[in-house]
PDB file of C-alpha atoms in Angstrom:
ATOM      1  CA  UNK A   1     -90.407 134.349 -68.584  1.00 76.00           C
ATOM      2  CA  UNK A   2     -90.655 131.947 -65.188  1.00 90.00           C
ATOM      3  CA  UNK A   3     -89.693 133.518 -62.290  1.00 95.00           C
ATOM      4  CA  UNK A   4     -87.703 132.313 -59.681  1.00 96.00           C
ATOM      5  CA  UNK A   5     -88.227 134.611 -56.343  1.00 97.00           C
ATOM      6  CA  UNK A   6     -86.661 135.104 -53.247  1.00 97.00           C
ATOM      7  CA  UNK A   7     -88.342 135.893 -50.246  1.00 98.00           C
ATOM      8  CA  UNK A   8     -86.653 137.147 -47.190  1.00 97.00           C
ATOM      9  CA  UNK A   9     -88.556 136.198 -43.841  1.00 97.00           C
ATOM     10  CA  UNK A  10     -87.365 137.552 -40.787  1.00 96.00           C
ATOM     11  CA  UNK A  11     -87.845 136.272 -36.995  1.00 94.00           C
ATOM     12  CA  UNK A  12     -89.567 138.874 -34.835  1.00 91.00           C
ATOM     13  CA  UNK A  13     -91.318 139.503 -31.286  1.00 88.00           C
ATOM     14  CA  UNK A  14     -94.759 139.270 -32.107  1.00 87.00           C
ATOM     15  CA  UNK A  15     -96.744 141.943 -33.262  1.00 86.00           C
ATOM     16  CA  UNK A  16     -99.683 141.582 -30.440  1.00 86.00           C
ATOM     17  CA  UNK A  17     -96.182 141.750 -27.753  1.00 85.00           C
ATOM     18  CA  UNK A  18     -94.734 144.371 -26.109  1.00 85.00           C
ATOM     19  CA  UNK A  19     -91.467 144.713 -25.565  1.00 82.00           C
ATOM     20  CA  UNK A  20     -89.583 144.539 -22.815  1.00 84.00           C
ATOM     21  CA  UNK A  21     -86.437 146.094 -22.123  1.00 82.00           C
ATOM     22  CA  UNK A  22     -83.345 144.576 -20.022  1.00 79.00           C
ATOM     23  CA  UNK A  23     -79.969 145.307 -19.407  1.00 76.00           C
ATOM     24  CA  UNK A  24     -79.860 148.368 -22.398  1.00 73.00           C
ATOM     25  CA  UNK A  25     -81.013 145.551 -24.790  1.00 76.00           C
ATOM     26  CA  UNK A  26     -84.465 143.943 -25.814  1.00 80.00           C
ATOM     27  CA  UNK A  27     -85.282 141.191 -23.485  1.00 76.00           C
ATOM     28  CA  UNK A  28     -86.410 137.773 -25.619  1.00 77.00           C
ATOM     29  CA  UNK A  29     -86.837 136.024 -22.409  1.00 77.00           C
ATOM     30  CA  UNK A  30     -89.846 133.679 -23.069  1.00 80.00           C
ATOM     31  CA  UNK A  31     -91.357 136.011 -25.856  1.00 84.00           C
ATOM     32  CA  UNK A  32     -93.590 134.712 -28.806  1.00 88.00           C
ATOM     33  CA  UNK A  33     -92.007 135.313 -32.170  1.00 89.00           C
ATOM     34  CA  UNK A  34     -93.270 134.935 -35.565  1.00 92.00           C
ATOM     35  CA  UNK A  35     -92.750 135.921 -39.062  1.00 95.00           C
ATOM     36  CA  UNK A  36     -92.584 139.808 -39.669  1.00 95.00           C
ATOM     37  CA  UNK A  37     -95.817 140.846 -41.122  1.00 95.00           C
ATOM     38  CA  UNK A  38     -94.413 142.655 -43.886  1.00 96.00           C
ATOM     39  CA  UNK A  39     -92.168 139.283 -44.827  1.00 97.00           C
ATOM     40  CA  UNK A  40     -95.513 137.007 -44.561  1.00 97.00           C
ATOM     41  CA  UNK A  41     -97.250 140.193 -47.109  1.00 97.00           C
ATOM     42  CA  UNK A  42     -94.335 139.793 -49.422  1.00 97.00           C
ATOM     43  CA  UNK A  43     -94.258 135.651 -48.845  1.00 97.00           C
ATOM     44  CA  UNK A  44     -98.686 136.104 -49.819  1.00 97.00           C
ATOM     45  CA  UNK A  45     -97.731 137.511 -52.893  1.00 97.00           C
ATOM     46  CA  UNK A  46     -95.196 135.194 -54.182  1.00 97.00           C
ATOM     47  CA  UNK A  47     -97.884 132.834 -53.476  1.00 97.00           C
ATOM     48  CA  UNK A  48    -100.345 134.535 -55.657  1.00 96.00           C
ATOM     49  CA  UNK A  49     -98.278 134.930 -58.092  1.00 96.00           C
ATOM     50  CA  UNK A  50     -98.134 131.304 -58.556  1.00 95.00           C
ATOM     51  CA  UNK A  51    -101.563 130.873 -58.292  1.00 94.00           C
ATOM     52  CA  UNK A  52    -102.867 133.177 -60.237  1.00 90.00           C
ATOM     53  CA  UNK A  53    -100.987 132.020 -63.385  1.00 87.00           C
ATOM     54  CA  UNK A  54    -100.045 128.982 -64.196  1.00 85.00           C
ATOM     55  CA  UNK A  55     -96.450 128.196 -64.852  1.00 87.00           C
ATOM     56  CA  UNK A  56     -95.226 131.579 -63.922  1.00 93.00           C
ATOM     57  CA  UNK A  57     -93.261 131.191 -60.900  1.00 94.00           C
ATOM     58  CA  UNK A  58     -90.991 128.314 -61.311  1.00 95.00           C
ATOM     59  CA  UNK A  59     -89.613 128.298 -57.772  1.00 97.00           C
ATOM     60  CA  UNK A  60     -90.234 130.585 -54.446  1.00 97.00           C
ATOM     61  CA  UNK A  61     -87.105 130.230 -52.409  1.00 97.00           C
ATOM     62  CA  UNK A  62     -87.690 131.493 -48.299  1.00 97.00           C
ATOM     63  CA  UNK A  63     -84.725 132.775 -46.588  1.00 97.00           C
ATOM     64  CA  UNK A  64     -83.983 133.814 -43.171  1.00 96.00           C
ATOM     65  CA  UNK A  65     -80.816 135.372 -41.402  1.00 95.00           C
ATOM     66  CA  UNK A  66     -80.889 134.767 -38.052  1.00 93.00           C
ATOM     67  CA  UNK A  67     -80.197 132.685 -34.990  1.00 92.00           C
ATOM     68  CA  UNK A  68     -81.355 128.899 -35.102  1.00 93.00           C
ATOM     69  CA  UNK A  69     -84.803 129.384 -33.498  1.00 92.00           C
ATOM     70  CA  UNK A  70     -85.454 131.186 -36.981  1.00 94.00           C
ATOM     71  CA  UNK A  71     -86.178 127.700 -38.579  1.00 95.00           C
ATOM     72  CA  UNK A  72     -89.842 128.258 -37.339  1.00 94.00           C
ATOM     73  CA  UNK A  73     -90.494 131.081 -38.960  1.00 95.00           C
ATOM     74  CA  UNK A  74     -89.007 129.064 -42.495  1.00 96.00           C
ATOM     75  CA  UNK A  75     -91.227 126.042 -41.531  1.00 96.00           C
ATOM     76  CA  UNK A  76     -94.149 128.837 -41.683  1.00 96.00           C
ATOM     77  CA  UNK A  77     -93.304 129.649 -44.968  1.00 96.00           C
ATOM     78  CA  UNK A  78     -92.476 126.257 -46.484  1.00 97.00           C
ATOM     79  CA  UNK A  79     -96.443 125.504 -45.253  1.00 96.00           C
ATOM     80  CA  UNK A  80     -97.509 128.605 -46.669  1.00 96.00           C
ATOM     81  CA  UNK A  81     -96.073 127.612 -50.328  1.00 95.00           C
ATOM     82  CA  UNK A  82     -92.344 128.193 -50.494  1.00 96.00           C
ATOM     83  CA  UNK A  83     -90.649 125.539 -52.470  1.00 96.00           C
ATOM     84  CA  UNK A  84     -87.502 125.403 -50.080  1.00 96.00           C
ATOM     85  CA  UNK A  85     -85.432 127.387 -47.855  1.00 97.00           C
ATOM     86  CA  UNK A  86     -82.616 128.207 -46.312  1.00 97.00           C
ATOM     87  CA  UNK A  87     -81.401 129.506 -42.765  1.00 97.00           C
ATOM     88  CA  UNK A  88     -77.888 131.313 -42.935  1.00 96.00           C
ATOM     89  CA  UNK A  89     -77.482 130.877 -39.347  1.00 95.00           C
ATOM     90  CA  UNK A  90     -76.260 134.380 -37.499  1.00 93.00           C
ATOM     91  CA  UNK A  91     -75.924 132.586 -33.134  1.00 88.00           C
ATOM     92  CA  UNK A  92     -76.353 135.558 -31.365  1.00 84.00           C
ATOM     93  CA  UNK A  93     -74.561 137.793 -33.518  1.00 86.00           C
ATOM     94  CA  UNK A  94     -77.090 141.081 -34.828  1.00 87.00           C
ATOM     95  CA  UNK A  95     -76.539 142.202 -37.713  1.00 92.00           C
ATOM     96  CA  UNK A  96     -77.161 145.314 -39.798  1.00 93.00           C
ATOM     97  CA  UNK A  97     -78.959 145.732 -42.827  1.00 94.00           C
ATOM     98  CA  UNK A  98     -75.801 146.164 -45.078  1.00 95.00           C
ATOM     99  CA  UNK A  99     -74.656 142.990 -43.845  1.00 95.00           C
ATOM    100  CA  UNK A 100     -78.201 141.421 -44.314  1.00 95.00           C
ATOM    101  CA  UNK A 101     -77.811 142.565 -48.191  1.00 96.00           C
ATOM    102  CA  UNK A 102     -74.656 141.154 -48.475  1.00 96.00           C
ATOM    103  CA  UNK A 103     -75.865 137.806 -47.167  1.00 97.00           C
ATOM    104  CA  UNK A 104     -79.519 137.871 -49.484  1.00 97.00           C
ATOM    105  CA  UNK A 105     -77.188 138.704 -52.333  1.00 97.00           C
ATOM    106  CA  UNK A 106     -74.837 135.694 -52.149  1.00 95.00           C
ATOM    107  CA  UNK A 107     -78.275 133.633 -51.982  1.00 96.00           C
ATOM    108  CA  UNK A 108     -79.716 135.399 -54.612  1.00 97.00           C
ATOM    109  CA  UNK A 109     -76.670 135.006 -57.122  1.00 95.00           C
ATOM    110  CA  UNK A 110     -76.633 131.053 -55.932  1.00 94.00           C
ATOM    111  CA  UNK A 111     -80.399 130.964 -56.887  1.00 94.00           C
ATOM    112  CA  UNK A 112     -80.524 132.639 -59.906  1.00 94.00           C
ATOM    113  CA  UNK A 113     -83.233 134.169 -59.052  1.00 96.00           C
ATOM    114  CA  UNK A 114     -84.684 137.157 -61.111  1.00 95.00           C
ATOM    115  CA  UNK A 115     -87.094 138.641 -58.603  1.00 97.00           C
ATOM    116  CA  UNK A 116     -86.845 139.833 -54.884  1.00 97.00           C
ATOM    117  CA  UNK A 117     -89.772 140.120 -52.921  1.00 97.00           C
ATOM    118  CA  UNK A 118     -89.774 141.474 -49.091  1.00 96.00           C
ATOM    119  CA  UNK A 119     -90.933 143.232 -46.678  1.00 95.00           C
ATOM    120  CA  UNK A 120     -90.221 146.991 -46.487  1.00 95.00           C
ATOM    121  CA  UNK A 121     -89.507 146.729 -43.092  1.00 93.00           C
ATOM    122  CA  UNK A 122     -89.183 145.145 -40.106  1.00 93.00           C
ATOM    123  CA  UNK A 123     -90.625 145.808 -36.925  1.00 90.00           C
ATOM    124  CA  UNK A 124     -88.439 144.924 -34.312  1.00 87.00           C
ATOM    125  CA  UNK A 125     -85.730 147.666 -35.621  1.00 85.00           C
ATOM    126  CA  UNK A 126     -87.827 149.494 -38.570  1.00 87.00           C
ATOM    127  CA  UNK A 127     -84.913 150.239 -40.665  1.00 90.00           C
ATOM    128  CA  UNK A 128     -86.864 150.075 -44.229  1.00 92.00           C
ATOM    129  CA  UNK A 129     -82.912 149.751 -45.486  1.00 94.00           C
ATOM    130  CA  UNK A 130     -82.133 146.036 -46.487  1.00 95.00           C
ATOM    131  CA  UNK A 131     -84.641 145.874 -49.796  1.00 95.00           C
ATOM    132  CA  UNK A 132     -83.147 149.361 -51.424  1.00 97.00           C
ATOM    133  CA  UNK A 133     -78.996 148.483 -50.286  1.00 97.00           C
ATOM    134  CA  UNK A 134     -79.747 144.630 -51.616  1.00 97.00           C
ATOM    135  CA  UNK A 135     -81.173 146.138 -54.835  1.00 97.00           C
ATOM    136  CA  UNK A 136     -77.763 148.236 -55.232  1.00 97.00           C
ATOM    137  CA  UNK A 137     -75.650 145.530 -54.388  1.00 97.00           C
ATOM    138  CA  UNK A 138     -77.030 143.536 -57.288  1.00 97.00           C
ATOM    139  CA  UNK A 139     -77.565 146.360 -59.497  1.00 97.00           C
ATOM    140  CA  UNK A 140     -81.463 145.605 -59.755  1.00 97.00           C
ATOM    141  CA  UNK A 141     -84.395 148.179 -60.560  1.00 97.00           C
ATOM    142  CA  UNK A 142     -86.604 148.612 -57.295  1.00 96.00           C
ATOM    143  CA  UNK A 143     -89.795 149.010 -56.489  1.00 96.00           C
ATOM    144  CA  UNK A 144     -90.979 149.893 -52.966  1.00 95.00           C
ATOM    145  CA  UNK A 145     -93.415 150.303 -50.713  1.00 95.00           C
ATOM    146  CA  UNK A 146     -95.656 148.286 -53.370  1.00 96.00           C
ATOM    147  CA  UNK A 147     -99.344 147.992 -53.187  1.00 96.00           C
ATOM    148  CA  UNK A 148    -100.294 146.441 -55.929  1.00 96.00           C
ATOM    149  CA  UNK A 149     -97.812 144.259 -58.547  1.00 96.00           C
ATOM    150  CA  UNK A 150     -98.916 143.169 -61.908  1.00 95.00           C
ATOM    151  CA  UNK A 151     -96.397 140.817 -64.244  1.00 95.00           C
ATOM    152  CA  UNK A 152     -96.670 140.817 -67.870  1.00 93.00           C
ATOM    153  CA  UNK A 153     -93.860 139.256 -69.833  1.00 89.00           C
ATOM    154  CA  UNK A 154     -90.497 140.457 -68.361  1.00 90.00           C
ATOM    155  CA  UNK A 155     -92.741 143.568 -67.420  1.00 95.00           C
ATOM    156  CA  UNK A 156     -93.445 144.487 -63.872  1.00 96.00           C
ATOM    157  CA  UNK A 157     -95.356 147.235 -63.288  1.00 97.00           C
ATOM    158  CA  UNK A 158     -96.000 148.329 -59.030  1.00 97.00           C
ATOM    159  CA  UNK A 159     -98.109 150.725 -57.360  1.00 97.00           C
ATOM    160  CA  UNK A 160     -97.518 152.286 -54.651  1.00 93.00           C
ATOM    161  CA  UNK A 161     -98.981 154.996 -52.017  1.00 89.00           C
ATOM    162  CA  UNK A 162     -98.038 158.091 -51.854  1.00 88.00           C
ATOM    163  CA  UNK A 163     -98.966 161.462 -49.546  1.00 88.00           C
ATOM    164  CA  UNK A 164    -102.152 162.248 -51.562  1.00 86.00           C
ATOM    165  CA  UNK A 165    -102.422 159.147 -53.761  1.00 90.00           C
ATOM    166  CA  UNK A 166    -101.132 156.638 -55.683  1.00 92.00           C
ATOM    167  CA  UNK A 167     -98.374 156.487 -58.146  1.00 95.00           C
ATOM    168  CA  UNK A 168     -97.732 153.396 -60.588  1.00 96.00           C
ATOM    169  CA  UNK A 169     -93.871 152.720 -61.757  1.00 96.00           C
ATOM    170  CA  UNK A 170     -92.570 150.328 -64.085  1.00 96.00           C
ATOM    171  CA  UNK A 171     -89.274 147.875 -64.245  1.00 96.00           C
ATOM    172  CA  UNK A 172     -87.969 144.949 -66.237  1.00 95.00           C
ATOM    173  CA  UNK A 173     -86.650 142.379 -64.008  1.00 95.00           C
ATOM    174  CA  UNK A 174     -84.961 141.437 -62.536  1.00 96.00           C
ATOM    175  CA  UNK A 175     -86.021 143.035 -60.021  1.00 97.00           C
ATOM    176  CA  UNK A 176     -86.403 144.141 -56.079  1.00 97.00           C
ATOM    177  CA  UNK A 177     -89.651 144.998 -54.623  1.00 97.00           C
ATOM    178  CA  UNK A 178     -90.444 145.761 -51.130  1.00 97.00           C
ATOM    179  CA  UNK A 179     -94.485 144.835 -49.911  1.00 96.00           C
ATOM    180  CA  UNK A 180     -96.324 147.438 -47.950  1.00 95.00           C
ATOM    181  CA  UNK A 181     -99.812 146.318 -45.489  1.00 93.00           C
ATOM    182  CA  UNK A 182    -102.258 146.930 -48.142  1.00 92.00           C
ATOM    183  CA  UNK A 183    -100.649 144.026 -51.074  1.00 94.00           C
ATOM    184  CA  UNK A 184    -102.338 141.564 -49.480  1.00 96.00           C
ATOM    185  CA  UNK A 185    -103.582 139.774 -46.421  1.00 96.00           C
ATOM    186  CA  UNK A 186    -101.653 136.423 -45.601  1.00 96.00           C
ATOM    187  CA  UNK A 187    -102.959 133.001 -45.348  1.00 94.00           C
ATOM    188  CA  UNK A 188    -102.721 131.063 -42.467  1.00 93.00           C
ATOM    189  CA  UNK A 189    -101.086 127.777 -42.897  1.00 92.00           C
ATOM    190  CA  UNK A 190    -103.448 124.695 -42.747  1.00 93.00           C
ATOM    191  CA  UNK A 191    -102.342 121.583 -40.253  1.00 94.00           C
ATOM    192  CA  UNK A 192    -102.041 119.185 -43.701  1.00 94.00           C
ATOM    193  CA  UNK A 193     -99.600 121.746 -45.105  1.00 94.00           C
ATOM    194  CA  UNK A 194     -97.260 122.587 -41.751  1.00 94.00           C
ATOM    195  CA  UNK A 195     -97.237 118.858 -41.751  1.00 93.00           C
ATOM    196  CA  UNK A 196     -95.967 118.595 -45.951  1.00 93.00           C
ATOM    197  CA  UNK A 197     -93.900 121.756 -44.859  1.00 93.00           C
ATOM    198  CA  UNK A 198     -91.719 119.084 -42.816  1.00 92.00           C
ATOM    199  CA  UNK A 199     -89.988 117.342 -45.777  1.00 93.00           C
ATOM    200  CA  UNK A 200     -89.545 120.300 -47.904  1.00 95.00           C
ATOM    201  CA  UNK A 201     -85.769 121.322 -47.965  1.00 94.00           C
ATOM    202  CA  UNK A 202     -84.379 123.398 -45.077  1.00 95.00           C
ATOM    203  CA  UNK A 203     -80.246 124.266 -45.837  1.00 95.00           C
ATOM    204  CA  UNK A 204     -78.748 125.601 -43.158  1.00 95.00           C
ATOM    205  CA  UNK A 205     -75.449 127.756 -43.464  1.00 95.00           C
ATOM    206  CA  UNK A 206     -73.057 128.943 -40.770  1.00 94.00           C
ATOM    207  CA  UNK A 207     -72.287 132.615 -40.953  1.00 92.00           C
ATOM    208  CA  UNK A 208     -68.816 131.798 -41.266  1.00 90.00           C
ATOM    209  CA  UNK A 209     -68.859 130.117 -43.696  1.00 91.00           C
ATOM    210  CA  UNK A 210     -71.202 132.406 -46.338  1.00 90.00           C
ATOM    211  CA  UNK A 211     -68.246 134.194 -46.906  1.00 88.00           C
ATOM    212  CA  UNK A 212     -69.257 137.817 -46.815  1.00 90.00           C
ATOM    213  CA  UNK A 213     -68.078 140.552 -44.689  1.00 90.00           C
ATOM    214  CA  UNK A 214     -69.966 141.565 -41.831  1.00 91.00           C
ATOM    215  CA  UNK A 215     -68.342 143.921 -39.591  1.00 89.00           C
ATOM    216  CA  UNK A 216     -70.661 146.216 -37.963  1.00 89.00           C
ATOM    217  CA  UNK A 217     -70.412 150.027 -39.273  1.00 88.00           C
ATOM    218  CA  UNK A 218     -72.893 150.997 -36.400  1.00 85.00           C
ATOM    219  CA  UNK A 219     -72.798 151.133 -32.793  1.00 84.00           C
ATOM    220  CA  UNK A 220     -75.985 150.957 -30.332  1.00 82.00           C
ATOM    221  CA  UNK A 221     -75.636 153.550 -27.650  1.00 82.00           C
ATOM    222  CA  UNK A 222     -78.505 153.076 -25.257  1.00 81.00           C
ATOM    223  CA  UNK A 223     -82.032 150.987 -25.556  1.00 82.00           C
ATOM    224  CA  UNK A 224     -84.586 152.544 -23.858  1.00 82.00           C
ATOM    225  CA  UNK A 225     -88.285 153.175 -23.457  1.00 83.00           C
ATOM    226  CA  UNK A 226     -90.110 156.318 -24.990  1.00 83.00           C
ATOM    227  CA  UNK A 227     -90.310 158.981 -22.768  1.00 86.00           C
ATOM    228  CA  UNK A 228     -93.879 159.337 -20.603  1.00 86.00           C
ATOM    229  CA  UNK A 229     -96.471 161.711 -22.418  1.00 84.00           C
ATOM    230  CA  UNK A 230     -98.113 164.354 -19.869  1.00 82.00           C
ATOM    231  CA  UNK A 231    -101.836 163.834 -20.153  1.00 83.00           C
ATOM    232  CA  UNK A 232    -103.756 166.305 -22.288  1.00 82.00           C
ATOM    233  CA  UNK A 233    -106.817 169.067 -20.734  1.00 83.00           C
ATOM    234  CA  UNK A 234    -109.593 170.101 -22.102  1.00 88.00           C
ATOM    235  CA  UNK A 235    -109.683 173.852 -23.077  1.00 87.00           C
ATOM    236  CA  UNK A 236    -113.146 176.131 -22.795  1.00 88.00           C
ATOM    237  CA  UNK A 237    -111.924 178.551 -25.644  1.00 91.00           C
ATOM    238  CA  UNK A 238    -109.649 179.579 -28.250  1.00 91.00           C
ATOM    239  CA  UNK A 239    -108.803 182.372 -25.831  1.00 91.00           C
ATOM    240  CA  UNK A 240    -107.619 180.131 -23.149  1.00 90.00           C
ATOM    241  CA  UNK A 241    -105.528 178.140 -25.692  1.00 90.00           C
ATOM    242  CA  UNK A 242    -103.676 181.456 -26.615  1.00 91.00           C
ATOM    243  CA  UNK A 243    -103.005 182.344 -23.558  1.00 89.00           C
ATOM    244  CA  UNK A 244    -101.863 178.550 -22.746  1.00 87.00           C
ATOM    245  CA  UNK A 245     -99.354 178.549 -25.845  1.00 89.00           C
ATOM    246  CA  UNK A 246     -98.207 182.316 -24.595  1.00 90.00           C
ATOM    247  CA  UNK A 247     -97.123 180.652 -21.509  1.00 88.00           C
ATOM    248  CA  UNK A 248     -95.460 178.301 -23.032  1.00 84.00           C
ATOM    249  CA  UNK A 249     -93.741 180.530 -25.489  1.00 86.00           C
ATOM    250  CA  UNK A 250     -94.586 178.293 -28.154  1.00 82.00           C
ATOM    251  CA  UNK A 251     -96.415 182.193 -29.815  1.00 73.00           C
TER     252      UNK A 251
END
């Protein structure tokens, strides 16, 4: 069986930046984006995939839902070995991760694609949501958090950590699967390919126009920085700890 996967890849401040805060909202102001790190993981293995056996993986399709600027992070991808891609361009609008489902599913049933591979997070809102609700919405097996994937046949068969160690599950696809850090380590994308990347196909598709219902079900109250830890001290004896914690009340 070929597969044909889809690869969410999502626009995000830069893992090496700090945020900044403005206004009860994250600032963007001048900030360097890229792809999320657990999108390029999942991207990596798609790649692999392809590589590693010949005439498995029949196309990789790279999507993004986001505003415009997000065609960078799809021109990463199409250098790194996506086939094509398309943008379903969001403006300024955020969305949530139900709505983010709703969107990957319409691509996904356009596709007809059998396998699902992203990130199990991002890291600008760390929701770890939009792989398990997209894998309901299409009524798909799922596999998170994976580690490891192996693909025999219609067989898929994922590892994944644990508290304590490792535990190995099994679907037929189609399938979802979200990547964890240790899958794999990206590429980078070589100059000769970012320049190919530049007449593979980018679509582009107005949020209006996708068709799907994305109301917000969630409000943001506040944005705001993590409160100030007090400095720690540096105790002579269990005694003195005791008698710390009694003052406290915390024994």
């Amino acid at each position: 069986m070929s597969l044909r996967i889809v690869v969410p890849v999502k626009r995000v401040i830069d893992a090496a930046v700090k945020p900044r805060i403005k206004n009860g909202a994250i600032d963007m102001t001048g900030v360097k984006t890229s792809i999320n790190p657990f999108c390029d993981i999942a991207l990596e293995e798609a790649v692999r995939l392809r590589e590693g056996s010949k005439g498995l993986v029949a196309n990789i399709h790279a999507v993004s839902v986001g505003p415009e600027k997000a065609q960078d992070v799809l021109r990463q991808a199409l250098a790194k070995g996506a086939d094509n891609s398309t943008l379903i361009n969001t403006g300024k609008e955020e969305l949530e991760p139900l709505a983010i489902a709703k969107l990957l599913k319409s691509v996904v049933d356009k596709d007809g694609a059998n396998l699902v591979l992203l990130g199990k997070q991002a890291i600008d809102d760390d929701s770890n949501q939009t792989g398990q609700i997209l894998a309901g919405l299409l009524k798909w097996p799922q596999a998170t958090n994976a580690s490891k994937i192996v693909i025999e046949g219609d067989k898929v068969t994922v590892t994944r950590e644990i508290d304590g160690g490792e535990e190995t599950i099994a679907a037929k696809l189609p399938l979802v699967i979200t990547a964890d850090l240790r899958l794999n380590e990206p590429r980078y994308a070589t100059l000769p390919n970012i320049m190919k990347a530049k007449k593979k196909p980018l679509t582009k598709i107005a949020l209006k126009d996708a068709g799907v219902d994305t109301k917000p079900r969630l409000q943001t109250v506040s944005v705001e920085y993590p409160p100030t830890r007090e400095a720690g001290s540096i105790l002579g004896s269990t005694q003195e700890l005791v008698e710390k914690l009694k003052a406290a009340s915390l024994v």
